[in-house]
PDB file of C-alpha atoms in Angstrom:
ATOM      1  CA  MET A  62     -25.859 -56.464  -8.272  1.00  0.00           C
ATOM      2  CA  ILE A  63     -26.230 -52.763  -7.518  1.00  0.00           C
ATOM      3  CA  ARG A  64     -24.948 -51.603  -4.108  1.00  0.00           C
ATOM      4  CA  ASP A  65     -26.415 -48.549  -2.484  1.00  0.00           C
ATOM      5  CA  GLU A  66     -23.644 -46.126  -1.514  1.00  0.00           C
ATOM      6  CA  LYS A  67     -23.875 -44.424   1.836  1.00  0.00           C
ATOM      7  CA  PRO A  68     -24.198 -40.619   1.757  1.00  0.00           C
ATOM      8  CA  TYR A  69     -21.131 -38.514   2.590  1.00  0.00           C
ATOM      9  CA  LEU A  70     -20.767 -35.436   4.788  1.00  0.00           C
ATOM     10  CA  TYR A  71     -17.816 -33.230   3.884  1.00  0.00           C
ATOM     11  CA  ILE A  72     -16.902 -30.918   6.703  1.00  0.00           C
ATOM     12  CA  ARG A  73     -14.281 -28.271   7.309  1.00  0.00           C
ATOM     13  CA  LEU A  74     -13.942 -26.668  10.715  1.00  0.00           C
ATOM     14  CA  ARG A  75     -13.241 -22.965  11.073  1.00  0.00           C
ATOM     15  CA  ARG A  76      -9.995 -22.098  12.814  1.00  0.00           C
ATOM     16  CA  LYS A  77     -11.802 -19.780  15.175  1.00  0.00           C
ATOM     17  CA  ALA A  78     -15.438 -18.972  15.858  1.00  0.00           C
ATOM     18  CA  SER A  79     -17.341 -16.857  18.322  1.00  0.00           C
ATOM     19  CA  VAL A  80     -20.750 -16.951  19.942  1.00  0.00           C
ATOM     20  CA  ARG A  81     -22.469 -14.648  22.427  1.00  0.00           C
ATOM     21  CA  LYS A  82     -22.631 -15.752  26.039  1.00  0.00           C
ATOM     22  CA  GLY A  83     -25.772 -17.778  26.743  1.00  0.00           C
ATOM     23  CA  ASN A  84     -26.297 -18.837  23.124  1.00  0.00           C
ATOM     24  CA  VAL A  85     -26.234 -22.418  21.929  1.00  0.00           C
ATOM     25  CA  VAL A  86     -23.433 -23.430  19.541  1.00  0.00           C
ATOM     26  CA  TYR A  87     -24.767 -24.976  16.355  1.00  0.00           C
ATOM     27  CA  LEU A  88     -22.703 -26.803  13.739  1.00  0.00           C
ATOM     28  CA  ARG A  89     -23.162 -23.931  11.290  1.00  0.00           C
ATOM     29  CA  HIS A  90     -21.377 -21.615  13.736  1.00  0.00           C
ATOM     30  CA  ILE A  91     -18.139 -23.590  13.698  1.00  0.00           C
ATOM     31  CA  ALA A  92     -18.012 -25.453  10.388  1.00  0.00           C
ATOM     32  CA  GLN A  93     -18.690 -25.438   6.680  1.00  0.00           C
ATOM     33  CA  ILE A  94     -20.455 -28.536   5.388  1.00  0.00           C
ATOM     34  CA  PHE A  95     -21.308 -30.101   2.081  1.00  0.00           C
ATOM     35  CA  VAL A  96     -23.911 -32.828   2.135  1.00  0.00           C
ATOM     36  CA  GLU A  97     -27.008 -34.044   0.358  1.00  0.00           C
ATOM     37  CA  PRO A  98     -29.816 -31.443   0.526  1.00  0.00           C
ATOM     38  CA  GLU A  99     -32.084 -33.590   2.689  1.00  0.00           C
ATOM     39  CA  TYR A 100     -29.497 -33.617   5.509  1.00  0.00           C
ATOM     40  CA  GLU A 101     -28.231 -30.050   5.245  1.00  0.00           C
ATOM     41  CA  GLN A 102     -30.730 -28.104   7.336  1.00  0.00           C
ATOM     42  CA  ALA A 103     -30.796 -30.614  10.183  1.00  0.00           C
ATOM     43  CA  LEU A 104     -26.976 -30.746  10.316  1.00  0.00           C
ATOM     44  CA  ASN A 105     -26.610 -26.965  10.247  1.00  0.00           C
ATOM     45  CA  ASN A 106     -28.981 -26.756  13.209  1.00  0.00           C
ATOM     46  CA  LEU A 107     -27.283 -29.607  15.086  1.00  0.00           C
ATOM     47  CA  ILE A 108     -26.488 -28.493  18.646  1.00  0.00           C
ATOM     48  CA  ILE A 109     -22.778 -29.079  19.375  1.00  0.00           C
ATOM     49  CA  HIS A 110     -22.225 -27.349  22.700  1.00  0.00           C
ATOM     50  CA  HIS A 111     -24.038 -25.533  25.492  1.00  0.00           C
ATOM     51  CA  PRO A 112     -21.554 -22.987  26.933  1.00  0.00           C
ATOM     52  CA  GLN A 113     -21.362 -23.241  30.727  1.00  0.00           C
ATOM     53  CA  HIS A 114     -20.084 -20.728  33.250  1.00  0.00           C
ATOM     54  CA  GLU A 115     -17.108 -22.935  34.059  1.00  0.00           C
ATOM     55  CA  ASP A 116     -16.059 -22.953  30.409  1.00  0.00           C
ATOM     56  CA  GLY A 117     -14.659 -19.429  30.705  1.00  0.00           C
ATOM     57  CA  ASN A 118     -14.413 -17.329  27.579  1.00  0.00           C
ATOM     58  CA  ARG A 119     -12.720 -19.928  25.325  1.00  0.00           C
ATOM     59  CA  VAL A 120     -13.778 -23.491  24.534  1.00  0.00           C
ATOM     60  CA  LEU A 121     -12.032 -26.063  22.364  1.00  0.00           C
ATOM     61  CA  ILE A 122     -14.405 -28.177  20.271  1.00  0.00           C
ATOM     62  CA  ASP A 123     -12.692 -31.271  18.923  1.00  0.00           C
ATOM     63  CA  MET A 124     -13.615 -33.055  15.701  1.00  0.00           C
ATOM     64  CA  MET A 125     -14.374 -36.249  17.604  1.00  0.00           C
ATOM     65  CA  LEU A 126     -17.155 -34.517  19.501  1.00  0.00           C
ATOM     66  CA  ILE A 127     -18.705 -33.400  16.193  1.00  0.00           C
ATOM     67  CA  VAL A 128     -18.423 -36.915  14.744  1.00  0.00           C
ATOM     68  CA  ARG A 129     -20.260 -38.376  17.745  1.00  0.00           C
ATOM     69  CA  LYS A 130     -23.026 -35.761  17.487  1.00  0.00           C
ATOM     70  CA  VAL A 131     -23.450 -36.321  13.734  1.00  0.00           C
ATOM     71  CA  LYS A 132     -23.441 -40.125  14.089  1.00  0.00           C
ATOM     72  CA  ASP A 133     -26.082 -39.936  16.830  1.00  0.00           C
ATOM     73  CA  LEU A 134     -28.311 -38.038  14.425  1.00  0.00           C
ATOM     74  CA  TYR A 135     -27.437 -39.826  11.142  1.00  0.00           C
ATOM     75  CA  PRO A 136     -25.548 -43.091  11.712  1.00  0.00           C
ATOM     76  CA  GLN A 137     -25.534 -43.819   7.972  1.00  0.00           C
ATOM     77  CA  LEU A 138     -23.469 -40.735   7.063  1.00  0.00           C
ATOM     78  CA  GLN A 139     -19.840 -41.187   6.083  1.00  0.00           C
ATOM     79  CA  ILE A 140     -17.804 -38.226   7.319  1.00  0.00           C
ATOM     80  CA  GLU A 141     -14.889 -36.730   5.404  1.00  0.00           C
ATOM     81  CA  HIS A 142     -12.994 -34.064   7.331  1.00  0.00           C
ATOM     82  CA  PHE A 143     -10.726 -31.361   5.893  1.00  0.00           C
ATOM     83  CA  GLY A 144      -8.470 -28.828   7.629  1.00  0.00           C
ATOM     84  CA  GLU A 145      -8.007 -28.332  11.350  1.00  0.00           C
ATOM     85  CA  PRO A 146      -9.100 -31.110  13.760  1.00  0.00           C
ATOM     86  CA  HIS A 147     -10.522 -28.558  16.215  1.00  0.00           C
ATOM     87  CA  VAL A 148     -12.066 -25.129  16.445  1.00  0.00           C
ATOM     88  CA  LEU A 149     -11.377 -22.567  19.144  1.00  0.00           C
ATOM     89  CA  LEU A 150     -14.668 -21.084  20.243  1.00  0.00           C
ATOM     90  CA  GLU A 151     -14.689 -17.662  21.878  1.00  0.00           C
ATOM     91  CA  ILE A 152     -17.567 -16.813  24.233  1.00  0.00           C
ATOM     92  CA  ILE A 153     -18.331 -13.116  23.841  1.00  0.00           C
ATOM     93  CA  SER A 154     -19.854 -11.218  26.746  1.00  0.00           C
ATOM     94  CA  ASP A 155     -21.732  -7.938  26.415  1.00  0.00           C
ATOM     95  CA  SER A 156     -19.117  -5.321  27.181  1.00  0.00           C
ATOM     96  CA  ARG A 157     -19.724  -1.821  28.412  1.00  0.00           C
ATOM     97  CA  LYS A 158     -18.811   1.158  26.299  1.00  0.00           C
ATOM     98  CA  PRO A 159     -15.335   2.511  27.132  1.00  0.00           C
ATOM     99  CA  SER A 160     -15.245   5.603  29.290  1.00  0.00           C
ATOM    100  CA  PRO A 161     -14.057   8.773  27.464  1.00  0.00           C
ATOM    101  CA  ILE A 162     -12.248   9.816  30.644  1.00  0.00           C
ATOM    102  CA  LEU A 163     -10.351   6.519  30.790  1.00  0.00           C
ATOM    103  CA  ILE A 164      -9.491   6.780  27.087  1.00  0.00           C
ATOM    104  CA  GLY A 165      -8.218  10.318  27.630  1.00  0.00           C
ATOM    105  CA  LEU A 166      -6.038   9.238  30.574  1.00  0.00           C
ATOM    106  CA  VAL A 167      -4.540   6.371  28.616  1.00  0.00           C
ATOM    107  CA  TRP A 168      -3.909   8.640  25.627  1.00  0.00           C
ATOM    108  CA  LEU A 169      -2.218  11.228  27.880  1.00  0.00           C
ATOM    109  CA  LEU A 170       0.017   8.615  29.519  1.00  0.00           C
ATOM    110  CA  LEU A 171       1.036   7.213  26.127  1.00  0.00           C
ATOM    111  CA  PHE A 172       1.675  10.708  24.772  1.00  0.00           C
ATOM    112  CA  ILE A 173       3.877  11.719  27.730  1.00  0.00           C
ATOM    113  CA  GLY A 174       5.666   8.358  27.780  1.00  0.00           C
ATOM    114  CA  SER A 175       6.452   8.322  24.068  1.00  0.00           C
ATOM    115  CA  GLY A 176       7.601  11.973  24.210  1.00  0.00           C
ATOM    116  CA  LEU A 177       9.939  11.262  27.098  1.00  0.00           C
ATOM    117  CA  ALA A 178      11.316   8.196  25.287  1.00  0.00           C
ATOM    118  CA  ILE A 179      12.117  10.266  22.168  1.00  0.00           C
ATOM    119  CA  MET A 180      13.692  13.064  24.196  1.00  0.00           C
ATOM    120  CA  ASN A 181      15.818  10.634  26.201  1.00  0.00           C
ATOM    121  CA  PHE A 182      16.990   8.938  23.020  1.00  0.00           C
ATOM    122  CA  HIS A 183      17.962  12.322  21.532  1.00  0.00           C
ATOM    123  CA  ALA A 184      19.823  13.197  24.717  1.00  0.00           C
ATOM    124  CA  ASP A 185      21.701   9.886  24.670  1.00  0.00           C
ATOM    125  CA  VAL A 186      22.906  10.344  21.064  1.00  0.00           C
ATOM    126  CA  SER A 187      23.514  14.126  21.473  1.00  0.00           C
ATOM    127  CA  MET A 188      21.153  14.981  18.607  1.00  0.00           C
ATOM    128  CA  LEU A 189      21.372  18.737  19.235  1.00  0.00           C
ATOM    129  CA  GLN A 190      25.150  18.684  18.854  1.00  0.00           C
ATOM    130  CA  VAL A 191      24.786  16.595  15.693  1.00  0.00           C
ATOM    131  CA  HIS A 192      22.414  19.148  14.153  1.00  0.00           C
ATOM    132  CA  GLN A 193      24.655  22.008  15.175  1.00  0.00           C
ATOM    133  CA  ARG A 194      27.645  20.280  13.603  1.00  0.00           C
ATOM    134  CA  ILE A 195      25.789  19.484  10.371  1.00  0.00           C
ATOM    135  CA  TYR A 196      24.570  23.095  10.091  1.00  0.00           C
ATOM    136  CA  GLU A 197      28.109  24.348  10.685  1.00  0.00           C
ATOM    137  CA  LEU A 198      29.513  22.083   7.987  1.00  0.00           C
ATOM    138  CA  MET A 199      26.831  23.196   5.490  1.00  0.00           C
ATOM    139  CA  THR A 200      26.882  26.945   6.160  1.00  0.00           C
ATOM    140  CA  GLY A 201      30.145  27.629   7.926  1.00  0.00           C
ATOM    141  CA  LYS A 202      28.241  29.256  10.771  1.00  0.00           C
ATOM    142  CA  LYS A 203      27.703  27.945  14.272  1.00  0.00           C
ATOM    143  CA  VAL A 204      24.252  28.531  15.794  1.00  0.00           C
ATOM    144  CA  GLU A 205      22.708  27.276  19.016  1.00  0.00           C
ATOM    145  CA  HIS A 206      19.376  26.193  17.448  1.00  0.00           C
ATOM    146  CA  PRO A 207      19.624  25.152  13.759  1.00  0.00           C
ATOM    147  CA  LEU A 208      15.863  25.305  13.194  1.00  0.00           C
ATOM    148  CA  ILE A 209      16.248  24.686   9.460  1.00  0.00           C
ATOM    149  CA  LEU A 210      17.278  21.127  10.425  1.00  0.00           C
ATOM    150  CA  GLN A 211      15.343  20.641  13.613  1.00  0.00           C
ATOM    151  CA  ILE A 212      11.898  21.505  12.245  1.00  0.00           C
ATOM    152  CA  PRO A 213      11.991  19.149   9.219  1.00  0.00           C
ATOM    153  CA  TYR A 214      13.520  16.465  11.435  1.00  0.00           C
ATOM    154  CA  SER A 215      10.681  16.784  13.974  1.00  0.00           C
ATOM    155  CA  LEU A 216       8.045  16.634  11.230  1.00  0.00           C
ATOM    156  CA  GLY A 217       9.845  13.663   9.689  1.00  0.00           C
ATOM    157  CA  ILE A 218       9.571  11.695  12.910  1.00  0.00           C
ATOM    158  CA  GLY A 219       5.766  12.002  12.850  1.00  0.00           C
ATOM    159  CA  VAL A 220       5.488  11.252   9.119  1.00  0.00           C
ATOM    160  CA  GLY A 221       7.848   8.304   9.485  1.00  0.00           C
ATOM    161  CA  MET A 222       5.759   6.815  12.297  1.00  0.00           C
ATOM    162  CA  VAL A 223       2.576   7.164  10.218  1.00  0.00           C
ATOM    163  CA  ILE A 224       4.223   5.432   7.242  1.00  0.00           C
ATOM    164  CA  PHE A 225       5.802   2.732   9.476  1.00  0.00           C
ATOM    165  CA  PHE A 226       2.504   1.809  11.138  1.00  0.00           C
ATOM    166  CA  ASN A 227       0.544   2.246   7.875  1.00  0.00           C
ATOM    167  CA  HIS A 228      -2.232   4.095   9.656  1.00  0.00           C
ATOM    168  CA  LEU A 229      -3.573   7.617   9.909  1.00  0.00           C
ATOM    169  CA  PHE A 230      -6.347   7.418  12.493  1.00  0.00           C
ATOM    170  CA  LYS A 231      -8.631   4.722  10.944  1.00  0.00           C
ATOM    171  CA  LYS A 232      -7.305   5.047   7.373  1.00  0.00           C
ATOM    172  CA  LYS A 233      -4.789   2.563   5.947  1.00  0.00           C
ATOM    173  CA  PHE A 234      -2.606   3.520   3.000  1.00  0.00           C
ATOM    174  CA  ASN A 235      -2.419  -0.008   1.565  1.00  0.00           C
ATOM    175  CA  GLU A 236      -3.410  -3.599   2.362  1.00  0.00           C
ATOM    176  CA  GLU A 237      -0.063  -4.570   3.844  1.00  0.00           C
ATOM    177  CA  PRO A 238      -0.192  -5.263   7.590  1.00  0.00           C
ATOM    178  CA  SER A 239       1.776  -2.921   9.764  1.00  0.00           C
ATOM    179  CA  PRO A 240       4.556  -4.249  12.056  1.00  0.00           C
ATOM    180  CA  LEU A 241       2.218  -3.695  15.027  1.00  0.00           C
ATOM    181  CA  GLU A 242      -0.536  -5.736  13.382  1.00  0.00           C
ATOM    182  CA  VAL A 243       1.929  -8.545  12.639  1.00  0.00           C
ATOM    183  CA  GLU A 244       3.117  -8.577  16.254  1.00  0.00           C
ATOM    184  CA  MET A 245      -0.476  -8.595  17.504  1.00  0.00           C
ATOM    185  CA  PHE A 246      -1.298 -11.453  15.127  1.00  0.00           C
ATOM    186  CA  MET A 247       1.687 -13.482  16.348  1.00  0.00           C
ATOM    187  CA  TYR A 248       0.707 -12.754  19.979  1.00  0.00           C
ATOM    188  CA  GLN A 249      -2.861 -13.946  19.323  1.00  0.00           C
ATOM    189  CA  GLU A 250      -1.615 -17.085  17.542  1.00  0.00           C
ATOM    190  CA  ASN A 251       0.610 -17.936  20.550  1.00  0.00           C
ATOM    191  CA  ILE A 252      -2.356 -17.455  22.886  1.00  0.00           C
ATOM    192  CA  ASN A 253      -4.523 -19.691  20.712  1.00  0.00           C
ATOM    193  CA  ARG A 254      -1.878 -22.436  20.644  1.00  0.00           C
ATOM    194  CA  TYR A 255      -1.500 -22.268  24.408  1.00  0.00           C
ATOM    195  CA  VAL A 256      -5.279 -22.436  24.980  1.00  0.00           C
ATOM    196  CA  ILE A 257      -5.617 -25.356  22.543  1.00  0.00           C
ATOM    197  CA  THR A 258      -2.843 -27.268  24.327  1.00  0.00           C
ATOM    198  CA  GLU A 259      -4.391 -26.645  27.721  1.00  0.00           C
ATOM    199  CA  GLU A 260      -7.849 -27.640  26.516  1.00  0.00           C
ATOM    200  CA  TYR A 261      -6.543 -30.884  25.074  1.00  0.00           C
ATOM    201  CA  VAL A 262      -4.911 -31.655  28.435  1.00  0.00           C
ATOM    202  CA  LYS A 263      -8.296 -31.136  30.140  1.00  0.00           C
ATOM    203  CA  ILE A 264     -10.040 -33.329  27.563  1.00  0.00           C
ATOM    204  CA  HIS A 265      -7.526 -36.162  28.147  1.00  0.00           C
ATOM    205  CA  GLU A 266      -7.796 -35.827  31.923  1.00  0.00           C
ATOM    206  CA  GLU A 267     -11.597 -36.045  31.747  1.00  0.00           C
ATOM    207  CA  GLY A 268     -11.301 -39.059  29.468  1.00  0.00           C
ATOM    208  CA  ASP A 269      -8.961 -40.778  31.918  1.00  0.00           C
ATOM    209  CA  ARG A 270     -11.323 -40.130  34.841  1.00  0.00           C
ATOM    210  CA  SER A 271     -14.271 -41.550  32.925  1.00  0.00           C
TER     211      SER A 271
END
């Protein structure tokens, strides 16, 4: 006796996805699927979520929601899931172009603030006296402004910052992430974990009320 095997849907959710505000979220936006060709187009165009105003700018879509949607469309499909059990969906709004005046003010504040921080650090560690002492030890002469040390030192601060952050304007020297990029990545990961935890709490509360 030959038994007909049920078709399988293999699905892997993306860790994070984005959609513009007002657009419908289809399965193809949030997942990669592998299925028999006759099911593929319909599943890719399966509507998973209609973003609402109360959703905010982030929505958690759980795997169980996707399973229910797929089963409503094709009850015969056997679903095999790989990877994360959820996807964090970001709702993107049309943003205005940044104002050049605002960018200039922020740049000026950062420039003055970083300059004051460097000068205060040098004052705390008596950098001028250190340079004077080094120059005196090397040449036997005592001068008020050892420029032969101060100028290369000042240039070295700028070069060192460029190397440290691995950026010169928009150009990167290699593919390694800079310390700032690592910190920003960790910050974003912590935000994502927090949002996921909060969204699961909301899902459970809604389930308890229903």
